[in-house]
CSV table of C-alpha atoms in Angstrom, one decimal:
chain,number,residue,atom,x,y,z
A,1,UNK,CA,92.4,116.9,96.5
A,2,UNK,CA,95.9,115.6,96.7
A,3,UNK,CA,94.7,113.1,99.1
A,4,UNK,CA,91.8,111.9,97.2
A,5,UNK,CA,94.7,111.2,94.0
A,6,UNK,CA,96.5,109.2,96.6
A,7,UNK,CA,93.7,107.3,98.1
A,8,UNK,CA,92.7,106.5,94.0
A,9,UNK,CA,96.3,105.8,93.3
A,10,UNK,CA,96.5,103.2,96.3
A,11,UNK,CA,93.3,101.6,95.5
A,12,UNK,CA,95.0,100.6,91.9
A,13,UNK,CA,98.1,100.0,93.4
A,14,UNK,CA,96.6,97.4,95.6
A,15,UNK,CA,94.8,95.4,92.7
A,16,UNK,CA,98.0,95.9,90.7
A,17,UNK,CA,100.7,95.5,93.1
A,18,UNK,CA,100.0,93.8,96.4
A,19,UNK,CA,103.9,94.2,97.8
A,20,UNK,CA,104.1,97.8,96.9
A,21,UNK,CA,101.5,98.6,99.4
A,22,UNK,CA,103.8,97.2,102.0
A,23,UNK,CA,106.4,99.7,100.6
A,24,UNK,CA,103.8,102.4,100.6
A,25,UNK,CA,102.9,102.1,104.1
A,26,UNK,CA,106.7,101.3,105.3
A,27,UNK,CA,107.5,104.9,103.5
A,28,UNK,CA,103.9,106.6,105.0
A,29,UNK,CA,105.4,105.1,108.8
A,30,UNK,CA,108.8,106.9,107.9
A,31,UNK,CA,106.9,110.5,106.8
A,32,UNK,CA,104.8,109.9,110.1
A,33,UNK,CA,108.5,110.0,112.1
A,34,UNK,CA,109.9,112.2,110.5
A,35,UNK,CA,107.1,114.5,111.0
A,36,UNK,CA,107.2,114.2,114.9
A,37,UNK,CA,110.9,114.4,114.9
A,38,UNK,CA,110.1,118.0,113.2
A,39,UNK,CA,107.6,118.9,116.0
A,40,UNK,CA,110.2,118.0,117.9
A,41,UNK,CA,112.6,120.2,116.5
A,42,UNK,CA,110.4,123.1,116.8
A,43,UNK,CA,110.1,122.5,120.6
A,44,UNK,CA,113.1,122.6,121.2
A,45,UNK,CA,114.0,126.0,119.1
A,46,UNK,CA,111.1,127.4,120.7
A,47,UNK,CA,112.7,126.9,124.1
């Protein structure tokens, strides 16, 4: 559900405001790192 809002939310945000999706997708590429680097983490606890 919450990423049917978002995928709504961007679709207005990209008639609206064309530069925000760049921001969006900048911050969605940070969240994608940041989620490895916590795999990553995890790993290495785990070992």
């Amino acid at each position: 559900m919450k990423q049917q809002q978002r995928t709504m939310w961007e679709s207005y945000a990209r008639i609206r405001f064309p530069t925000f999706i760049g921001a969006v997708s900048i911050l969605d590429q940070i969240n994608k790192v940041a989620e490895i680097l916590d795999c990553l983490v995890d790993l290495i606890e785990e070992v």
